[in-house]
């Protein structure tokens, strides 16, 4: 692999200028824009392999975005690519069931203990949206508790801002969402069981579900504090409320059995995405057979999708999960992530930069703060966002690609070998120096 390192080059800039004429902000998802790190053209990617992405100017980067999670095997994994190519030659989509959907459903049920039945959808957003409707339909209740800083895709009812406390009903998080749509959404504080108990005390018997990221990966990377998930389980059991784990990001990322296996807490419903499709557009909702049969056509809760269970997505998901099932990928990743985190901390210390990493399985977060740990949304908000931005550009200039936002998690893969880690740490030495000089 060539090791030319440079900011997004002329072809990215030219493509960005063109893109902005026909695509809002020049990107098909705001997370890819560089608005959170000072703006400018993002790198337009031409191809990727293993731990590396290569942009249209030939610049090569060690990649810690991994498509925001799916690429745990590394980019262009040969088995995944071959599975897609073979399936594509047989036709793309039929609007009729295929054996591939059964195979992936069985694989998910084998790997995730709480799932006896699963419905495929096309994104994490659809998975969270379906999980919410399913919980409301199954319980006959309206209210939902979510957590400030948790993101469940762009579902109207879940795009809410935290009110003054968990008792205040949701405030629309975006124009275009009527107050009525979030009127039953309660917003609690992540890692704060008291805030959840308050909401249950006020609305307990009308709460259909608690939806939570078992590791918060949309306010950087914040694992649950001891007892938090267990406490949610107890509160849900006491009130006949369903516990929904949004494992779109954590699913198969933090453990082959998902976060529910890592932390030993069993949800009633699980939303999946990202890794479950191996890089293809796949989401899924899983639960007990009893809960899932509430969904059409066996039950009254409507849900559907032209391309749900898409054969190429199924083929990619099967080829991915089948490589994760025995745990060998996660075991191989663990020491490499430990080496990376240790090296980052050493370089930060040497340059006098307040810095902290947190991790769960094969996802991790980098915080520019002197706090000993970051457990809540307010802790994240207190971090040095400008410091992250300078670090981001320092890493980009030296051939390491991070998510262009301080509130995103980072993702390592099986393909991140010693050389990739060494190149990352060499870049970090320069990037921390840039942070320190500011
Ligand atoms: P998608 O609809 O983007 O596939 O999934 C939505 C979603 C649901 N739940 C969780 C826990 C998620 O992290 C996500 C999506 N994650 C973001 C990363 N912060 C995807 C990046 C993007 O929006 O482009």
GROMACS .gro file of C-alpha atoms and ligand atoms in nm:
model
  462
    1UNK     CA    1   0.000   0.000   0.000
    2UNK     CA    2   0.136   0.344  -0.091
    3UNK     CA    3   0.175   0.570   0.206
    4UNK     CA    4   0.113   0.910   0.056
    5UNK     CA    5  -0.052   1.124   0.319
    6UNK     CA    6  -0.221   1.449   0.237
    7UNK     CA    7  -0.540   1.642   0.305
    8UNK     CA    8  -0.826   1.564   0.066
    9UNK     CA    9  -0.669   1.648  -0.269
   10UNK     CA   10  -0.783   1.827  -0.583
   11UNK     CA   11  -1.011   1.552  -0.711
   12UNK     CA   12  -1.198   1.536  -0.379
   13UNK     CA   13  -1.233   1.912  -0.385
   14UNK     CA   14  -1.358   1.908  -0.744
   15UNK     CA   15  -1.604   1.628  -0.666
   16UNK     CA   16  -1.724   1.812  -0.356
   17UNK     CA   17  -1.794   2.125  -0.560
   18UNK     CA   18  -1.995   1.916  -0.809
   19UNK     CA   19  -2.169   1.718  -0.537
   20UNK     CA   20  -2.298   2.028  -0.360
   21UNK     CA   21  -2.490   2.122  -0.674
   22UNK     CA   22  -2.703   1.806  -0.676
   23UNK     CA   23  -2.680   1.659  -0.323
   24UNK     CA   24  -2.767   1.851  -0.004
   25UNK     CA   25  -2.431   1.947   0.149
   26UNK     CA   26  -2.264   1.724  -0.107
   27UNK     CA   27  -2.320   1.418   0.112
   28UNK     CA   28  -2.589   1.155   0.151
   29UNK     CA   29  -2.554   1.156   0.527
   30UNK     CA   30  -2.467   1.461   0.739
   31UNK     CA   31  -2.223   1.253   0.946
   32UNK     CA   32  -1.987   1.247   0.646
   33UNK     CA   33  -1.968   1.627   0.615
   34UNK     CA   34  -1.672   1.802   0.774
   35UNK     CA   35  -1.896   2.067   0.933
   36UNK     CA   36  -1.808   1.944   1.282
   37UNK     CA   37  -1.433   1.981   1.220
   38UNK     CA   38  -1.418   2.321   1.059
   39UNK     CA   39  -1.573   2.245   0.720
   40UNK     CA   40  -1.404   2.194   0.386
   41UNK     CA   41  -1.412   1.911   0.139
   42UNK     CA   42  -1.433   1.560   0.278
   43UNK     CA   43  -1.219   1.292   0.122
   44UNK     CA   44  -1.410   1.122  -0.156
   45UNK     CA   45  -1.325   0.754  -0.138
   46UNK     CA   46  -1.232   0.548  -0.441
   47UNK     CA   47  -1.170   0.207  -0.285
   48UNK     CA   48  -1.080   0.029   0.034
   49UNK     CA   49  -0.902  -0.288   0.144
   50UNK     CA   50  -0.845  -0.426   0.491
   51UNK     CA   51  -0.763  -0.146   0.734
   52UNK     CA   52  -0.717   0.112   0.458
   53UNK     CA   53  -0.930   0.345   0.251
   54UNK     CA   54  -0.788   0.523  -0.054
   55UNK     CA   55  -0.939   0.850  -0.174
   56UNK     CA   56  -0.984   0.966  -0.532
   57UNK     CA   57  -0.645   1.142  -0.521
   58UNK     CA   58  -0.470   0.822  -0.422
   59UNK     CA   59  -0.423   0.927  -0.058
   60UNK     CA   60  -0.426   0.626   0.169
   61UNK     CA   61  -0.561   0.633   0.523
   62UNK     CA   62  -0.573   0.390   0.811
   63UNK     CA   63  -0.948   0.381   0.861
   64UNK     CA   64  -1.125   0.395   1.200
   65UNK     CA   65  -1.469   0.479   1.063
   66UNK     CA   66  -1.525   0.145   0.893
   67UNK     CA   67  -1.848   0.275   0.742
   68UNK     CA   68  -1.951   0.371   1.100
   69UNK     CA   69  -1.928   0.014   1.219
   70UNK     CA   70  -2.004  -0.253   0.958
   71UNK     CA   71  -1.648  -0.330   0.849
   72UNK     CA   72  -1.529  -0.533   1.150
   73UNK     CA   73  -1.360  -0.786   0.918
   74UNK     CA   74  -1.180  -0.506   0.732
   75UNK     CA   75  -1.277  -0.358   0.399
   76UNK     CA   76  -1.341  -0.583   0.097
   77UNK     CA   77  -1.316  -0.905   0.294
   78UNK     CA   78  -1.263  -1.175   0.028
   79UNK     CA   79  -1.535  -1.408   0.159
   80UNK     CA   80  -1.790  -1.126   0.176
   81UNK     CA   81  -1.706  -0.993  -0.169
   82UNK     CA   82  -1.718  -1.340  -0.323
   83UNK     CA   83  -2.057  -1.410  -0.160
   84UNK     CA   84  -2.200  -1.089  -0.305
   85UNK     CA   85  -2.053  -1.147  -0.651
   86UNK     CA   86  -2.186  -1.502  -0.669
   87UNK     CA   87  -2.532  -1.398  -0.556
   88UNK     CA   88  -2.543  -1.096  -0.788
   89UNK     CA   89  -2.488  -1.322  -1.087
   90UNK     CA   90  -2.815  -1.497  -0.995
   91UNK     CA   91  -3.019  -1.176  -1.004
   92UNK     CA   92  -3.062  -0.896  -0.754
   93UNK     CA   93  -3.408  -0.888  -0.597
   94UNK     CA   94  -3.724  -1.091  -0.644
   95UNK     CA   95  -4.002  -0.959  -0.420
   96UNK     CA   96  -4.035  -1.315  -0.300
   97UNK     CA   97  -3.872  -1.507  -0.013
   98UNK     CA   98  -3.530  -1.667  -0.055
   99UNK     CA   99  -3.336  -1.932   0.135
  100UNK     CA  100  -3.072  -1.671   0.217
  101UNK     CA  101  -3.316  -1.490   0.446
  102UNK     CA  102  -3.378  -1.811   0.637
  103UNK     CA  103  -3.003  -1.875   0.666
  104UNK     CA  104  -2.927  -1.531   0.807
  105UNK     CA  105  -3.228  -1.542   1.039
  106UNK     CA  106  -3.110  -1.877   1.178
  107UNK     CA  107  -2.755  -1.743   1.219
  108UNK     CA  108  -2.881  -1.440   1.414
  109UNK     CA  109  -3.101  -1.659   1.634
  110UNK     CA  110  -2.804  -1.888   1.702
  111UNK     CA  111  -2.575  -1.598   1.794
  112UNK     CA  112  -2.811  -1.379   1.997
  113UNK     CA  113  -2.972  -1.565   2.285
  114UNK     CA  114  -3.271  -1.332   2.327
  115UNK     CA  115  -3.374  -1.361   1.962
  116UNK     CA  116  -3.605  -1.643   1.855
  117UNK     CA  117  -3.748  -1.467   1.552
  118UNK     CA  118  -3.621  -1.180   1.340
  119UNK     CA  119  -3.754  -0.948   1.070
  120UNK     CA  120  -3.513  -0.799   0.818
  121UNK     CA  121  -3.532  -0.432   0.721
  122UNK     CA  122  -3.301  -0.200   0.526
  123UNK     CA  123  -3.135   0.023   0.784
  124UNK     CA  124  -3.079   0.082   1.151
  125UNK     CA  125  -3.338   0.357   1.141
  126UNK     CA  126  -3.598   0.114   1.011
  127UNK     CA  127  -3.497  -0.135   1.278
  128UNK     CA  128  -3.542   0.118   1.559
  129UNK     CA  129  -3.866   0.249   1.408
  130UNK     CA  130  -4.004  -0.105   1.381
  131UNK     CA  131  -3.892  -0.191   1.734
  132UNK     CA  132  -4.078   0.111   1.869
  133UNK     CA  133  -4.398   0.033   1.679
  134UNK     CA  134  -4.373  -0.332   1.783
  135UNK     CA  135  -4.332  -0.242   2.151
  136UNK     CA  136  -4.628  -0.005   2.137
  137UNK     CA  137  -4.840  -0.258   1.947
  138UNK     CA  138  -4.747  -0.548   2.173
  139UNK     CA  139  -4.809  -0.360   2.501
  140UNK     CA  140  -5.094  -0.136   2.386
  141UNK     CA  141  -4.909   0.154   2.549
  142UNK     CA  142  -4.790   0.482   2.400
  143UNK     CA  143  -4.496   0.625   2.591
  144UNK     CA  144  -4.130   0.550   2.528
  145UNK     CA  145  -3.824   0.639   2.734
  146UNK     CA  146  -3.505   0.718   2.545
  147UNK     CA  147  -3.183   0.882   2.658
  148UNK     CA  148  -3.034   1.219   2.577
  149UNK     CA  149  -2.736   1.160   2.349
  150UNK     CA  150  -2.859   0.822   2.228
  151UNK     CA  151  -2.933   0.813   1.855
  152UNK     CA  152  -3.171   0.561   1.702
  153UNK     CA  153  -3.168   0.683   1.343
  154UNK     CA  154  -3.387   0.958   1.204
  155UNK     CA  155  -3.714   0.823   1.344
  156UNK     CA  156  -3.952   1.114   1.407
  157UNK     CA  157  -4.063   0.993   1.750
  158UNK     CA  158  -3.704   0.940   1.861
  159UNK     CA  159  -3.551   1.261   1.725
  160UNK     CA  160  -3.612   1.461   2.039
  161UNK     CA  161  -3.413   1.701   2.252
  162UNK     CA  162  -3.388   1.647   2.623
  163UNK     CA  163  -3.632   1.862   2.810
  164UNK     CA  164  -3.556   2.009   3.149
  165UNK     CA  165  -3.579   1.658   3.297
  166UNK     CA  166  -3.717   1.312   3.234
  167UNK     CA  167  -4.068   1.422   3.319
  168UNK     CA  168  -4.081   1.676   3.042
  169UNK     CA  169  -4.215   1.529   2.722
  170UNK     CA  170  -3.993   1.532   2.417
  171UNK     CA  171  -3.913   1.849   2.230
  172UNK     CA  172  -3.885   1.793   1.855
  173UNK     CA  173  -3.518   1.750   1.764
  174UNK     CA  174  -3.569   1.878   1.412
  175UNK     CA  175  -3.802   2.100   1.214
  176UNK     CA  176  -4.062   1.890   1.039
  177UNK     CA  177  -4.147   1.687   1.348
  178UNK     CA  178  -4.479   1.794   1.498
  179UNK     CA  179  -4.493   1.822   1.877
  180UNK     CA  180  -4.769   1.559   1.873
  181UNK     CA  181  -4.531   1.301   1.733
  182UNK     CA  182  -4.292   1.332   2.029
  183UNK     CA  183  -4.559   1.398   2.290
  184UNK     CA  184  -4.514   1.045   2.426
  185UNK     CA  185  -4.135   1.043   2.420
  186UNK     CA  186  -3.967   1.084   2.758
  187UNK     CA  187  -3.596   1.170   2.768
  188UNK     CA  188  -3.387   1.038   3.057
  189UNK     CA  189  -3.016   1.067   3.140
  190UNK     CA  190  -2.785   0.789   3.026
  191UNK     CA  191  -2.614   0.607   3.315
  192UNK     CA  192  -2.856   0.771   3.561
  193UNK     CA  193  -3.110   0.518   3.687
  194UNK     CA  194  -3.279   0.776   3.911
  195UNK     CA  195  -3.386   0.973   3.604
  196UNK     CA  196  -3.546   0.657   3.465
  197UNK     CA  197  -3.716   0.574   3.794
  198UNK     CA  198  -3.863   0.925   3.798
  199UNK     CA  199  -4.016   0.872   3.456
  200UNK     CA  200  -4.158   0.535   3.560
  201UNK     CA  201  -4.298   0.688   3.880
  202UNK     CA  202  -4.487   0.942   3.673
  203UNK     CA  203  -4.589   0.730   3.374
  204UNK     CA  204  -4.504   0.368   3.462
  205UNK     CA  205  -4.808   0.185   3.335
  206UNK     CA  206  -4.817   0.375   3.009
  207UNK     CA  207  -4.459   0.316   2.910
  208UNK     CA  208  -4.437   0.073   2.620
  209UNK     CA  209  -4.060   0.050   2.614
  210UNK     CA  210  -3.727   0.183   2.726
  211UNK     CA  211  -3.499   0.216   2.423
  212UNK     CA  212  -3.129   0.235   2.498
  213UNK     CA  213  -2.792   0.201   2.330
  214UNK     CA  214  -2.631  -0.060   2.561
  215UNK     CA  215  -2.303   0.117   2.486
  216UNK     CA  216  -2.364   0.479   2.392
  217UNK     CA  217  -2.186   0.518   2.058
  218UNK     CA  218  -2.345   0.841   1.940
  219UNK     CA  219  -2.204   1.063   2.208
  220UNK     CA  220  -1.854   0.929   2.150
  221UNK     CA  221  -1.811   0.592   2.330
  222UNK     CA  222  -1.968   0.558   2.675
  223UNK     CA  223  -2.008   0.209   2.824
  224UNK     CA  224  -2.287   0.153   3.077
  225UNK     CA  225  -2.185   0.203   3.440
  226UNK     CA  226  -2.211  -0.099   3.668
  227UNK     CA  227  -2.577  -0.175   3.734
  228UNK     CA  228  -2.725   0.063   3.476
  229UNK     CA  229  -2.849  -0.196   3.227
  230UNK     CA  230  -2.946  -0.432   3.508
  231UNK     CA  231  -3.146  -0.148   3.665
  232UNK     CA  232  -3.329  -0.082   3.338
  233UNK     CA  233  -3.416  -0.451   3.321
  234UNK     CA  234  -3.560  -0.443   3.674
  235UNK     CA  235  -3.761  -0.126   3.616
  236UNK     CA  236  -3.906  -0.269   3.294
  237UNK     CA  237  -3.995  -0.596   3.466
  238UNK     CA  238  -4.167  -0.408   3.749
  239UNK     CA  239  -4.386  -0.213   3.508
  240UNK     CA  240  -4.455  -0.459   3.227
  241UNK     CA  241  -4.246  -0.243   2.993
  242UNK     CA  242  -4.033  -0.388   2.712
  243UNK     CA  243  -3.659  -0.326   2.725
  244UNK     CA  244  -3.533  -0.248   2.374
  245UNK     CA  245  -3.159  -0.263   2.307
  246UNK     CA  246  -3.065  -0.058   2.006
  247UNK     CA  247  -2.770  -0.274   1.902
  248UNK     CA  248  -2.739  -0.126   1.555
  249UNK     CA  249  -2.385  -0.018   1.645
  250UNK     CA  250  -2.297  -0.258   1.930
  251UNK     CA  251  -2.446  -0.564   1.762
  252UNK     CA  252  -2.169  -0.814   1.681
  253UNK     CA  253  -1.925  -0.524   1.739
  254UNK     CA  254  -1.870  -0.552   2.114
  255UNK     CA  255  -1.920  -0.932   2.131
  256UNK     CA  256  -2.027  -1.209   1.892
  257UNK     CA  257  -2.349  -1.225   2.094
  258UNK     CA  258  -2.390  -0.844   2.097
  259UNK     CA  259  -2.381  -0.615   2.402
  260UNK     CA  260  -2.646  -0.825   2.570
  261UNK     CA  261  -2.394  -1.112   2.588
  262UNK     CA  262  -2.106  -0.884   2.691
  263UNK     CA  263  -2.301  -0.733   2.984
  264UNK     CA  264  -2.527  -1.029   3.064
  265UNK     CA  265  -2.851  -0.831   3.044
  266UNK     CA  266  -3.130  -0.967   2.824
  267UNK     CA  267  -3.354  -0.722   2.638
  268UNK     CA  268  -3.703  -0.801   2.513
  269UNK     CA  269  -3.640  -0.657   2.167
  270UNK     CA  270  -3.314  -0.597   1.979
  271UNK     CA  271  -3.259  -0.361   1.687
  272UNK     CA  272  -2.968  -0.451   1.460
  273UNK     CA  273  -2.790  -0.290   1.165
  274UNK     CA  274  -2.441  -0.222   1.032
  275UNK     CA  275  -2.241  -0.547   1.086
  276UNK     CA  276  -2.552  -0.763   1.035
  277UNK     CA  277  -2.537  -0.665   0.668
  278UNK     CA  278  -2.161  -0.681   0.633
  279UNK     CA  279  -2.156  -0.340   0.464
  280UNK     CA  280  -2.477  -0.381   0.265
  281UNK     CA  281  -2.799  -0.196   0.360
  282UNK     CA  282  -2.946  -0.434   0.617
  283UNK     CA  283  -3.122  -0.383   0.949
  284UNK     CA  284  -3.314  -0.628   1.163
  285UNK     CA  285  -3.548  -0.647   1.461
  286UNK     CA  286  -3.542  -0.956   1.680
  287UNK     CA  287  -3.722  -1.078   1.992
  288UNK     CA  288  -3.901  -1.379   2.133
  289UNK     CA  289  -4.134  -1.557   1.894
  290UNK     CA  290  -4.429  -1.435   2.102
  291UNK     CA  291  -4.334  -1.069   2.062
  292UNK     CA  292  -4.232  -1.099   1.695
  293UNK     CA  293  -4.556  -1.268   1.593
  294UNK     CA  294  -4.729  -0.941   1.673
  295UNK     CA  295  -4.587  -0.823   1.338
  296UNK     CA  296  -4.776  -0.868   1.012
  297UNK     CA  297  -4.865  -1.107   0.862
  298UNK     CA  298  -4.895  -1.314   1.184
  299UNK     CA  299  -5.011  -1.017   1.391
  300UNK     CA  300  -5.171  -0.676   1.357
  301UNK     CA  301  -4.864  -0.451   1.374
  302UNK     CA  302  -4.795  -0.350   1.017
  303UNK     CA  303  -4.441  -0.345   0.881
  304UNK     CA  304  -4.310  -0.407   0.530
  305UNK     CA  305  -4.028  -0.338   0.282
  306UNK     CA  306  -3.976  -0.391  -0.090
  307UNK     CA  307  -3.609  -0.473  -0.048
  308UNK     CA  308  -3.619  -0.617   0.303
  309UNK     CA  309  -3.413  -0.937   0.313
  310UNK     CA  310  -3.235  -0.833  -0.008
  311UNK     CA  311  -3.038  -1.133  -0.137
  312UNK     CA  312  -2.708  -0.945  -0.168
  313UNK     CA  313  -2.745  -0.807   0.186
  314UNK     CA  314  -2.828  -1.150   0.316
  315UNK     CA  315  -2.527  -1.302   0.138
  316UNK     CA  316  -2.297  -1.034   0.286
  317UNK     CA  317  -2.448  -1.072   0.631
  318UNK     CA  318  -2.411  -1.450   0.629
  319UNK     CA  319  -2.050  -1.427   0.510
  320UNK     CA  320  -1.977  -1.174   0.786
  321UNK     CA  321  -2.155  -1.324   1.086
  322UNK     CA  322  -2.031  -1.673   1.004
  323UNK     CA  323  -1.675  -1.543   1.049
  324UNK     CA  324  -1.764  -1.379   1.382
  325UNK     CA  325  -1.965  -1.658   1.542
  326UNK     CA  326  -1.673  -1.844   1.707
  327UNK     CA  327  -1.537  -1.528   1.873
  328UNK     CA  328  -1.196  -1.557   1.710
  329UNK     CA  329  -1.222  -1.216   1.539
  330UNK     CA  330  -1.305  -1.040   1.865
  331UNK     CA  331  -1.026  -1.223   2.046
  332UNK     CA  332  -0.781  -1.119   1.773
  333UNK     CA  333  -0.890  -0.755   1.789
  334UNK     CA  334  -0.870  -0.711   2.167
  335UNK     CA  335  -0.488  -0.695   2.208
  336UNK     CA  336  -0.451  -0.470   1.904
  337UNK     CA  337  -0.702  -0.219   2.042
  338UNK     CA  338  -0.527  -0.233   2.378
  339UNK     CA  339  -0.194  -0.152   2.210
  340UNK     CA  340  -0.351   0.134   2.019
  341UNK     CA  341  -0.516   0.285   2.326
  342UNK     CA  342  -0.196   0.257   2.530
  343UNK     CA  343   0.007   0.421   2.257
  344UNK     CA  344  -0.241   0.705   2.212
  345UNK     CA  345  -0.239   0.775   2.584
  346UNK     CA  346   0.144   0.773   2.594
  347UNK     CA  347   0.172   1.020   2.305
  348UNK     CA  348  -0.094   1.247   2.457
  349UNK     CA  349   0.087   1.249   2.789
  350UNK     CA  350   0.421   1.322   2.625
  351UNK     CA  351   0.269   1.625   2.452
  352UNK     CA  352   0.084   1.736   2.765
  353UNK     CA  353  -0.258   1.694   2.604
  354UNK     CA  354  -0.546   1.594   2.839
  355UNK     CA  355  -0.678   1.281   2.674
  356UNK     CA  356  -0.887   0.974   2.757
  357UNK     CA  357  -0.995   0.668   2.563
  358UNK     CA  358  -1.290   0.443   2.651
  359UNK     CA  359  -1.382   0.119   2.477
  360UNK     CA  360  -1.622  -0.171   2.458
  361UNK     CA  361  -1.523  -0.469   2.246
  362UNK     CA  362  -1.403  -0.347   1.907
  363UNK     CA  363  -1.535   0.010   1.939
  364UNK     CA  364  -1.363   0.290   2.123
  365UNK     CA  365  -1.374   0.663   2.184
  366UNK     CA  366  -1.120   0.943   2.216
  367UNK     CA  367  -1.196   1.233   2.449
  368UNK     CA  368  -0.995   1.550   2.493
  369UNK     CA  369  -1.050   1.597   2.864
  370UNK     CA  370  -0.878   1.561   3.199
  371UNK     CA  371  -1.185   1.386   3.343
  372UNK     CA  372  -1.090   1.037   3.468
  373UNK     CA  373  -1.386   0.889   3.282
  374UNK     CA  374  -1.684   1.008   3.079
  375UNK     CA  375  -2.014   0.855   3.186
  376UNK     CA  376  -2.286   1.103   3.098
  377UNK     CA  377  -2.386   1.338   2.820
  378UNK     CA  378  -2.281   1.642   3.025
  379UNK     CA  379  -1.933   1.490   3.068
  380UNK     CA  380  -1.899   1.466   2.691
  381UNK     CA  381  -2.021   1.821   2.644
  382UNK     CA  382  -1.745   1.935   2.881
  383UNK     CA  383  -1.471   1.790   2.659
  384UNK     CA  384  -1.246   2.002   2.434
  385UNK     CA  385  -1.420   1.986   2.098
  386UNK     CA  386  -1.169   2.221   1.932
  387UNK     CA  387  -0.890   2.000   2.055
  388UNK     CA  388  -1.054   1.703   1.889
  389UNK     CA  389  -1.090   1.902   1.566
  390UNK     CA  390  -0.719   1.983   1.559
  391UNK     CA  391  -0.638   1.621   1.635
  392UNK     CA  392  -0.873   1.506   1.356
  393UNK     CA  393  -0.695   1.722   1.097
  394UNK     CA  394  -0.354   1.622   1.227
  395UNK     CA  395  -0.446   1.258   1.186
  396UNK     CA  396  -0.599   1.317   0.842
  397UNK     CA  397  -0.289   1.504   0.724
  398UNK     CA  398  -0.081   1.208   0.837
  399UNK     CA  399  -0.290   0.934   0.683
  400UNK     CA  400  -0.540   0.831   0.950
  401UNK     CA  401  -0.914   0.865   0.891
  402UNK     CA  402  -1.138   0.931   1.191
  403UNK     CA  403  -1.504   1.025   1.197
  404UNK     CA  404  -1.524   1.402   1.144
  405UNK     CA  405  -1.703   1.467   1.472
  406UNK     CA  406  -1.615   1.465   1.842
  407UNK     CA  407  -1.936   1.281   1.925
  408UNK     CA  408  -1.870   0.970   1.719
  409UNK     CA  409  -1.717   0.642   1.823
  410UNK     CA  410  -1.425   0.483   1.641
  411UNK     CA  411  -1.410   0.131   1.499
  412UNK     CA  412  -1.118  -0.109   1.465
  413UNK     CA  413  -1.119  -0.421   1.251
  414UNK     CA  414  -0.957  -0.762   1.226
  415UNK     CA  415  -0.745  -0.618   0.942
  416UNK     CA  416  -0.577  -0.353   1.161
  417UNK     CA  417  -0.238  -0.526   1.188
  418UNK     CA  418   0.078  -0.411   1.364
  419UNK     CA  419   0.180  -0.190   1.072
  420UNK     CA  420  -0.157  -0.013   1.071
  421UNK     CA  421  -0.134   0.046   1.446
  422UNK     CA  422   0.226   0.172   1.414
  423UNK     CA  423   0.126   0.412   1.136
  424UNK     CA  424  -0.165   0.531   1.347
  425UNK     CA  425   0.057   0.602   1.646
  426UNK     CA  426   0.319   0.779   1.434
  427UNK     CA  427   0.041   1.004   1.301
  428UNK     CA  428  -0.096   1.055   1.651
  429UNK     CA  429   0.244   1.177   1.772
  430UNK     CA  430   0.226   1.456   1.513
  431UNK     CA  431  -0.145   1.522   1.571
  432UNK     CA  432  -0.105   1.558   1.949
  433UNK     CA  433   0.183   1.797   1.886
  434UNK     CA  434  -0.052   2.008   1.675
  435UNK     CA  435  -0.311   2.004   1.952
  436UNK     CA  436  -0.051   2.106   2.210
  437UNK     CA  437   0.078   2.395   1.998
  438UNK     CA  438  -0.267   2.554   1.960
  439LIG     P1  439  -2.892   0.384   0.999
  439LIG     O1  440  -3.031   0.421   0.963
  439LIG     O2  441  -2.794   0.501   0.978
  439LIG     O3  442  -2.844   0.256   0.930
  439LIG     O4  443  -2.885   0.348   1.154
  439LIG     C1  444  -2.931   0.444   1.246
  439LIG     C2  445  -2.872   0.413   1.382
  439LIG     C3  446  -2.952   0.353   1.476
  439LIG     N1  447  -2.904   0.322   1.599
  439LIG     C4  448  -2.775   0.347   1.632
  439LIG     C5  449  -2.726   0.312   1.769
  439LIG     C6  450  -2.689   0.408   1.538
  439LIG     O5  451  -2.560   0.434   1.572
  439LIG     C7  452  -2.737   0.441   1.411
  439LIG     C8  453  -2.651   0.511   1.305
  439LIG     N2  454  -2.521   0.549   1.348
  439LIG     C9  455  -2.463   0.661   1.279
  439LIG    C10  456  -2.326   0.687   1.343
  439LIG     N3  457  -2.333   0.777   1.450
  439LIG    C11  458  -2.452   0.635   1.131
  439LIG    C12  459  -2.375   0.741   1.057
  439LIG    C13  460  -2.464   0.820   0.966
  439LIG     O6  461  -2.575   0.861   1.011
  439LIG     O7  462  -2.422   0.844   0.851
   0.00000   0.00000   0.00000
